XYZ file of C-alpha atoms in Angstrom:
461
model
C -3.012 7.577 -25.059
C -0.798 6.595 -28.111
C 0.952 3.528 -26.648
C 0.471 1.240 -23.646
C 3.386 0.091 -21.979
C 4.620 -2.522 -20.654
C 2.724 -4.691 -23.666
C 2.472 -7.892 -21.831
C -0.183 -6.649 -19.408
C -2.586 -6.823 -22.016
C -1.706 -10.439 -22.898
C -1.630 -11.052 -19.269
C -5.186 -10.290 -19.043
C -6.138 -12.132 -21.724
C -4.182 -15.235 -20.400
C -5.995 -14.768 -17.345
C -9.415 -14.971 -18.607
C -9.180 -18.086 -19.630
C -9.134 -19.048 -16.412
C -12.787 -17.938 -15.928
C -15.870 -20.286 -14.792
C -17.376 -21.868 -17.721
C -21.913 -21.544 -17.093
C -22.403 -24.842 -15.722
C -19.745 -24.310 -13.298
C -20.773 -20.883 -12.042
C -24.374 -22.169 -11.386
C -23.430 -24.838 -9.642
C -20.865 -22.900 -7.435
C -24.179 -20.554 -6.641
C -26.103 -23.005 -5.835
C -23.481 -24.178 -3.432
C -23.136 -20.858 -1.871
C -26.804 -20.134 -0.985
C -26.836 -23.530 0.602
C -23.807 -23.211 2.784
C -23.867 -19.375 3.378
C -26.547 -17.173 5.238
C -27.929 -15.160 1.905
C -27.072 -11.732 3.023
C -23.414 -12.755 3.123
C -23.583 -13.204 -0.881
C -24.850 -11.105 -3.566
C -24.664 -11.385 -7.327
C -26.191 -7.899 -7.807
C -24.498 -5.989 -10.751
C -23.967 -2.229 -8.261
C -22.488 -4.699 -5.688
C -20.151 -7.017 -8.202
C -19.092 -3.419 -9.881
C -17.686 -2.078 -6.650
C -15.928 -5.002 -5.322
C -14.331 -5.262 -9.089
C -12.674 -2.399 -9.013
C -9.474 -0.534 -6.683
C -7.556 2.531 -6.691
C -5.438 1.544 -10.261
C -7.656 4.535 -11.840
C -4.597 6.433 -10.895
C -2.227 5.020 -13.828
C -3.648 6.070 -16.866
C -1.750 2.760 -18.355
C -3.447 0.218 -16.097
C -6.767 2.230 -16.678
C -6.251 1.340 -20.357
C -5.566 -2.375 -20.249
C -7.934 -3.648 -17.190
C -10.558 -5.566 -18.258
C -14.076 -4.924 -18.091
C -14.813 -8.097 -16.444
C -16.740 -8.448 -13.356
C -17.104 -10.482 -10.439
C -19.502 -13.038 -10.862
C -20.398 -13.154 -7.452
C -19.744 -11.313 -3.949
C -18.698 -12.689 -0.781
C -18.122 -11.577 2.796
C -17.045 -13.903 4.837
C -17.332 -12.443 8.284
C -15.279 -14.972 10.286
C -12.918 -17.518 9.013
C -15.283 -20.496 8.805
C -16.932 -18.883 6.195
C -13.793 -18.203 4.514
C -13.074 -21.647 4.554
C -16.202 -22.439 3.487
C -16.273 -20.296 0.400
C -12.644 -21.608 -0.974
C -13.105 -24.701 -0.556
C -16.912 -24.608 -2.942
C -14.813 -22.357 -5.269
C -12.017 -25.029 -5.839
C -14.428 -27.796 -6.019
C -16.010 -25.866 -8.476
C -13.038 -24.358 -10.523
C -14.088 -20.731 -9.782
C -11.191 -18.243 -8.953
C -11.114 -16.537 -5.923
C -9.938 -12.604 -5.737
C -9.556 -11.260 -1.898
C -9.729 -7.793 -1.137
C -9.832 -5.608 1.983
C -11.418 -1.908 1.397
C -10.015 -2.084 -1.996
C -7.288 0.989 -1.630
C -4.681 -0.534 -3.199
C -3.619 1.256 -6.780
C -2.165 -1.750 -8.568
C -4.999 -3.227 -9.858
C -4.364 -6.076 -7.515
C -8.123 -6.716 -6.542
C -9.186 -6.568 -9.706
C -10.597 -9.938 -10.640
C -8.817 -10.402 -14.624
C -10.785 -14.217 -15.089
C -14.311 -12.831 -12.762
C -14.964 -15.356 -10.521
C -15.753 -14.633 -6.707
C -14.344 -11.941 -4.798
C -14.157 -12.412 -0.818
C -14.298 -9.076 0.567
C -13.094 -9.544 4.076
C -14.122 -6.131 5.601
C -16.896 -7.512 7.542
C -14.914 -9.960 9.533
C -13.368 -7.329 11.502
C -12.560 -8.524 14.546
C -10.198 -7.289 17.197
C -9.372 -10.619 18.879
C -6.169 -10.129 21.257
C -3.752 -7.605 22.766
C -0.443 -8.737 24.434
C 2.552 -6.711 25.141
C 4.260 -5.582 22.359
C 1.558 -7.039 19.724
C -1.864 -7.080 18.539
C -4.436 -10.110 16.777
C -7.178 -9.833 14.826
C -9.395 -10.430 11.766
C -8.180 -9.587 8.357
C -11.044 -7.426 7.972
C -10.116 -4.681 11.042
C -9.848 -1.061 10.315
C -6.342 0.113 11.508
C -8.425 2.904 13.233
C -9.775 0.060 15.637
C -6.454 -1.542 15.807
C -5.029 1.622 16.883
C -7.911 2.265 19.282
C -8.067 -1.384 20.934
C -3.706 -0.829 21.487
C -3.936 2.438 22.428
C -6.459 1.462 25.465
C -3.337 -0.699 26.501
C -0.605 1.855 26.748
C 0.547 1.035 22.583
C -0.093 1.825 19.256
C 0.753 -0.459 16.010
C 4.610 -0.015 15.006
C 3.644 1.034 11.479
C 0.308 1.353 9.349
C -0.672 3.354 5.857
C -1.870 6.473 5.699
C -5.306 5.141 4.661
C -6.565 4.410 8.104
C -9.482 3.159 6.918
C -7.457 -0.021 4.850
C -7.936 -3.033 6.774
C -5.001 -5.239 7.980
C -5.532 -8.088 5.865
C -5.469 -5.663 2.751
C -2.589 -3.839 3.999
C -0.577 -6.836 4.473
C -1.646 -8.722 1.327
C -1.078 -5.698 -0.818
C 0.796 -2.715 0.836
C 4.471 -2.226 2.380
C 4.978 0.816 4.723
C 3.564 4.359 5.855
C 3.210 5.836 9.221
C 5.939 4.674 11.496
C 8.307 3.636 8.725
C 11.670 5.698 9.939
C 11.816 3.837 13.111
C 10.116 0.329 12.864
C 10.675 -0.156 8.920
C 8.549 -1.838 6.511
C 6.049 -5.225 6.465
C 9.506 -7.496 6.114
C 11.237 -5.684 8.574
C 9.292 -7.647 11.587
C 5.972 -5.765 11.454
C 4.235 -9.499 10.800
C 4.485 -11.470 13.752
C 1.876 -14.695 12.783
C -0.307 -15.458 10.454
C -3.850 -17.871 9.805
C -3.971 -18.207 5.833
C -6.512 -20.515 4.069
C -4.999 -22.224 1.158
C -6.620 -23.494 -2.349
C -7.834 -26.167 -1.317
C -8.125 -24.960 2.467
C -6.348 -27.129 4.935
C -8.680 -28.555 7.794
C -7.446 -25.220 10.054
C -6.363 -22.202 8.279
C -2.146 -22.217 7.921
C -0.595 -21.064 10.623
C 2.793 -19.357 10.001
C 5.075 -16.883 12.338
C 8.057 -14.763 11.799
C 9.932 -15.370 8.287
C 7.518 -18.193 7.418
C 5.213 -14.699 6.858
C 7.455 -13.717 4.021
C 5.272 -15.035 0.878
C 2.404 -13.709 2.202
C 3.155 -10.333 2.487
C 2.397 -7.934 -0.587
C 1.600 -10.837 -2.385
C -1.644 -9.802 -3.199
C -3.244 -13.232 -1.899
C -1.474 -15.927 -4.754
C -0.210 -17.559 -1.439
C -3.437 -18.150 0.403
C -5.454 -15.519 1.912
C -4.810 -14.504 4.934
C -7.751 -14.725 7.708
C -6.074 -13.339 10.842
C -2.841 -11.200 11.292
C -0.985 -10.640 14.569
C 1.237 -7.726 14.094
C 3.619 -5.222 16.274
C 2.931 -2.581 18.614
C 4.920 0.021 20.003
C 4.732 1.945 23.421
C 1.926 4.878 22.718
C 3.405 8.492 22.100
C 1.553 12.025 22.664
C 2.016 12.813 18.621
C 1.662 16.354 16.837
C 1.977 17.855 13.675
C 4.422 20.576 12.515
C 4.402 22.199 9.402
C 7.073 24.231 8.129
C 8.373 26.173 5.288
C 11.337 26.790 3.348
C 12.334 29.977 1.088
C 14.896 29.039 -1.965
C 14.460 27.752 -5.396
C 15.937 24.728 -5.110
C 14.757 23.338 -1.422
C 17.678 22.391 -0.425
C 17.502 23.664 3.004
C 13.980 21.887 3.257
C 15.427 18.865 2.777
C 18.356 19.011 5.097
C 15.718 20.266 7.649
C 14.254 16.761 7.097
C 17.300 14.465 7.180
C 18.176 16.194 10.554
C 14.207 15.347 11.649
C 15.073 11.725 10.647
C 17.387 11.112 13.444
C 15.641 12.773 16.839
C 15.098 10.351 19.424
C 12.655 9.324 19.654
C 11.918 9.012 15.622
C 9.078 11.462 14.247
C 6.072 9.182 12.663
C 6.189 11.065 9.460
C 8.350 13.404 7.908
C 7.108 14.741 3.993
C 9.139 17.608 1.607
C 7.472 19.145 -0.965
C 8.413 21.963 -3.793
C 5.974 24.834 -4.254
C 4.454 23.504 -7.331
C 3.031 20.366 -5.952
C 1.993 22.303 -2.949
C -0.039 24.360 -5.300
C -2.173 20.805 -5.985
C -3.213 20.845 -2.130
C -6.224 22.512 -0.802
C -5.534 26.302 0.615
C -4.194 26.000 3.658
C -2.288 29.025 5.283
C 0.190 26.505 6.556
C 0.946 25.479 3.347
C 1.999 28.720 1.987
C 2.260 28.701 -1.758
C 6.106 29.806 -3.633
C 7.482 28.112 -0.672
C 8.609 24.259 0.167
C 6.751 22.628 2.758
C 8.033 20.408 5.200
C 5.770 18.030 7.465
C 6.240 15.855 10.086
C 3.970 14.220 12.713
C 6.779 14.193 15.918
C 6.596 13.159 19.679
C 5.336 16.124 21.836
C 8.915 16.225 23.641
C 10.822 17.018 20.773
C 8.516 19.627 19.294
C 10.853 22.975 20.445
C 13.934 20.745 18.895
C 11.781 20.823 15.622
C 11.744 24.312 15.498
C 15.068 24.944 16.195
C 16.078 22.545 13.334
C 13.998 24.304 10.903
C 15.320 28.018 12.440
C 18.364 26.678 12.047
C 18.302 25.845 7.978
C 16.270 29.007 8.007
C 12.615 27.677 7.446
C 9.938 28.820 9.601
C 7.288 27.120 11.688
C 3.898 27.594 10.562
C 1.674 25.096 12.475
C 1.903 23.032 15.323
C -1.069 21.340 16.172
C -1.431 18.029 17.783
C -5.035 17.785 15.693
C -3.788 17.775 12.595
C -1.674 14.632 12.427
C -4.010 13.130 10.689
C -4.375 15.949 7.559
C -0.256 15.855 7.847
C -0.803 11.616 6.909
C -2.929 12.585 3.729
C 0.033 14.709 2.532
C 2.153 11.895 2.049
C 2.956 8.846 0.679
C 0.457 7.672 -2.661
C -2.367 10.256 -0.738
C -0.184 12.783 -2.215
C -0.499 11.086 -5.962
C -4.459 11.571 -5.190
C -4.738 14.895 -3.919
C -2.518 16.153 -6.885
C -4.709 14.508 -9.543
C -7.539 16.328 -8.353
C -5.855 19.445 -9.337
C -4.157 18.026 -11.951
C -5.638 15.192 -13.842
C -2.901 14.974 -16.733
C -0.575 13.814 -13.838
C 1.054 10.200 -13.502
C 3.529 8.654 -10.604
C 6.062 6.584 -10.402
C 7.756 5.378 -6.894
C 11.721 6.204 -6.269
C 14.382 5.627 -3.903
C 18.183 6.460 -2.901
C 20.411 8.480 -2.249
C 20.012 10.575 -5.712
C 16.704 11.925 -4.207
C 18.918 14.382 -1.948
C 22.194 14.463 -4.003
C 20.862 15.127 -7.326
C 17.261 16.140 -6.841
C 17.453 18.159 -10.400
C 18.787 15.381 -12.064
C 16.126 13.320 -10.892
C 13.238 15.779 -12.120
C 14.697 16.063 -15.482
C 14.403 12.412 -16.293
C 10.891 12.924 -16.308
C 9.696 16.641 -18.447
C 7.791 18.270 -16.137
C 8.725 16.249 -13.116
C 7.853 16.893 -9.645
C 9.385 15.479 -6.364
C 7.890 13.701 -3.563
C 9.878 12.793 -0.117
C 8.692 10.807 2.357
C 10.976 9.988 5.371
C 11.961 6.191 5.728
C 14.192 3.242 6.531
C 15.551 1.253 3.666
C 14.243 -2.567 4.096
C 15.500 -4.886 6.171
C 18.516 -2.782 7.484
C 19.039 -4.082 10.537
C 22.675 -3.222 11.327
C 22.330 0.851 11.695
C 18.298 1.748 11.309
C 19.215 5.761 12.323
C 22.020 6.483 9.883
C 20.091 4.413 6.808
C 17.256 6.826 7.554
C 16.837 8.686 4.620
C 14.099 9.584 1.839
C 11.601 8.028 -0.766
C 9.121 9.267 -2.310
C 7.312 9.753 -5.809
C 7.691 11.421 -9.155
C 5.010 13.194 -10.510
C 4.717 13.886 -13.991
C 1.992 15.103 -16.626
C 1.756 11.366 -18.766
C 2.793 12.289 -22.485
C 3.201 8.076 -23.684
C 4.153 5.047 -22.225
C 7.209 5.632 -24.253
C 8.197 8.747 -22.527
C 7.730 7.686 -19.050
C 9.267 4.634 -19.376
C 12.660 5.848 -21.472
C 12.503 8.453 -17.344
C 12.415 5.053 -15.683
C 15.681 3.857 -17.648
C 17.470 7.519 -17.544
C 16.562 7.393 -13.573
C 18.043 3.896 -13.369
C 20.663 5.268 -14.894
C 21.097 7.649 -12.003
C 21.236 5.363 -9.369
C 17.588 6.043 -8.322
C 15.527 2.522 -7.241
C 11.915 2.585 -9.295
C 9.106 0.588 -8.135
C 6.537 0.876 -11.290
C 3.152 1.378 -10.323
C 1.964 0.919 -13.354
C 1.971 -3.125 -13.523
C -0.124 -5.360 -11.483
C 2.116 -8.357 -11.934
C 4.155 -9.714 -8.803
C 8.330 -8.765 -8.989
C 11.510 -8.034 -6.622
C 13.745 -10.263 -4.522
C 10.676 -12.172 -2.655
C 9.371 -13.280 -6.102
C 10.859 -17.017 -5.810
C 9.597 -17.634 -2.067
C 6.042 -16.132 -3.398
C 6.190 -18.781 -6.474
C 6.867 -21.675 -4.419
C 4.354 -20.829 -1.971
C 1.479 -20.419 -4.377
C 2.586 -23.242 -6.202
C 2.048 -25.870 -2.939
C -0.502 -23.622 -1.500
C -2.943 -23.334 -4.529
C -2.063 -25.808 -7.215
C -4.675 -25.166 -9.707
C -3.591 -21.485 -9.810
C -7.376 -20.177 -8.483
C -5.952 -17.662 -6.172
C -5.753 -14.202 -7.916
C -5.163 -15.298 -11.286
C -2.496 -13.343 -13.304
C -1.438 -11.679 -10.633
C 1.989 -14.059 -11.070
C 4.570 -13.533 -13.846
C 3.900 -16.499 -16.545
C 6.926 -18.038 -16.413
């Protein structure tokens, strides 16, 4: 790679090693940990520190460049909030930054610990705790396939989740923002986040508890606010779910995506609905469902509505090629950043970047030629926090995927998209940004004062 953009990441990393526990320090944090902790929650084995160092940014070749090699000094897993507690409040006393991390599936680089330090891996305090109407509590550390199993013995299933079922809520919450379920119940700010326990830096006596918009800071903030220990999030009445996958003739997929916009607005909303042009189809594994030349169209719908389905996609003249209620789960690993890893596989030289608006559909060529050798993504969705008509502002997301030339070259797409009218979230940066910045600043700032939580994670200022 002949340039690494944006520079300051590098310098970011640098700033935030500084921050890293001097000898003495670490010892004596150690020392405090095998007195306090049982010794098989802690290990400062290299195979163990190397795996809990490291998340899914191996996707961007430009964070994959500037990481550091650093690793975790030590490992921790908590496995119920005491220990939690416990484990911030040695590492403050003792100067030591603290990383969190769930299973790690994030691809910003956000668990990556830039000064070492301890990392609490929270994945074995997985607790389901509660289930009320309309919501569910538990540890930070449960899978969403046992939240989805513990609502769905109730008559519900969670509002919205990733497609990585295996992520744990805590993760999810600290570092994600929507997925499964997104066209009808919207995004982690739309009201997903009910309550929340969060341990501070120093910890409080009892964790922080904090409900509706006090959740805010918290959310994707990739634990600079206080790590959160127990989530109580939104369910939804339980639906009989399938998957349909269909396909389009055409060059330009036009009629693909139409089929999808009119998908957007059945009642009730499908879970998922993913377009795709023939050439990133050809990065999937064979499937006769997925018939290469042809766009692909996806969607994981209610039972009831699966004959209106077809008729949609007869009527922009696609045809049906699968409906199987067993396959809603393949149909969630065509989508969202599960699509960015399946078409690496095939295609290692490829890169990503995350877009929005209404250019997706209007101008999709325009769009692809900002980036050379561009391909599109689209994802069904609701833009955030739009409360006033959630059905007509359903519309499409997705990503652009692109062989990486240079920093140079992707980044002068980003402008030229920009330019367009299309909204790019970089997923090439690890630092913090967008409208909730502020509320996350103050937050850490009178939540963790000495700046141990995630270091350089933040903006400097």
């Amino acid at each position: 790679m002949s340039t690494l953009e944006p520079p300051p990441l590098a310098h970011v990393a640098q700033w935030a090693s500084r921050r890293a526990p001097g000898p003495a320090a670490l010892a004596a944090f150690l020392d405090a940990l095998a007195a306090a902790l049982p010794a098989d929650r802690v290990s400062t084995v290299e195979s163990a520190r190397l795996a809990a160092s490291r998340d899914g940014a191996y996707l961007s070749p430009l964070l994959s460049a500037v990481l550091p090699e650093r690793l975790a000094d030590v490992v921790v897993r908590p496995d119920d909030t005491a220990q939690l507690q416990a484990v911030v409040g040695l590492a403050h006393a003792h100067g030591v930054p603290v990383v969190p991390r769930g299973r790690g599936t994030g691809n910003y680089g956000q668990a990556v610990p830039l000064a070492g330090g301890v990392v609490v891996d929270l994945s074995d305090a997985d607790r389901v705790l509660e289930v009320g109407n309309g919501w569910i509590h538990a540890q930070a550390g449960a899978t969403f396939v046992a939240l989805e199993a513990e609502a769905r013995r109730t008559g519900q299933e969670i509002a919205m989740m990733p497609t990585t079922v295996g992520s744990t809520i805590g993760g999810f919450l600290g570092g994600g923002a929507g997925g499964l379920g997104s066209i009808e119940h919207g995004w982690l700010w739309d009201g997903f986040v009910q309550a929340l326990e969060v341990v501070g830096c120093p910890p409080q006596d009892e964790p922080r508890r904090v409900h509706g918009a006090q959740c805010l800071p918290y959310l994707h903030a990739y634990g600079v606010t206080g790590i959160i220990a127990t989530a109580t999030v939104k369910l939804a009445p339980a639906r009989d779910w399938t998957a349909v996958l269909a396909s389009f003739p055409g060059p330009a997929g036009a009629e693909a995506t139409r089929a999808g916009l009119a998908l957007l607005r059945l009642d009730p909303a499908p879970r998922l609905v993913s377009v795709d042009e023939p050439a990133l189809v050809a990065t999937y594994p064979a499937d006769p469902a997925l018939p290469a030349g042809r766009h692909s169209l996806r969607a994981v719908v209610d039972t009831g509505v699966a004959d209106a389905v077809a008729g949609i996609v007869a009527a922009h003249g696609g045809r049906v090629d699968k409906v199987d209620p067993g396959a809603v789960g393949y149909v969630s690993t065509l989508s969202f950043n599960h699509v960015t890893l399946r078409a690496k596989k095939a295609r290692a030289e490829l890169c990503h970047l995350q877009v929005g608006g209404a250019p997706l559909v209007a101008d999709p060529d325009a769009v692809r030629a900002a980036v050379p050798g561009a391909m599109l993504h689209l994802d069904g969705m609701r833009p955030y926090l739009d409360p006033a008509d959630p059905v007509r502002g359903r519309g499409f997301g997705g990503l652009l995927l692109a062989p990486f030339h240079d920093a140079a070259t992707l980044y002068a797409g980003v402008e030229r998209l920009r330019e367009l009218g299309v909204h790019v979230v970089d997923p090439h940066t690890w630092l913090l940004d967008g409208p909730a910045l502020p509320g996350i600043r103050a937050a850490a700032a009178a939540n963790d004062p000495q700046g141990l939580l995630n270091p350089g994670k933040l903006p400097p200022l």
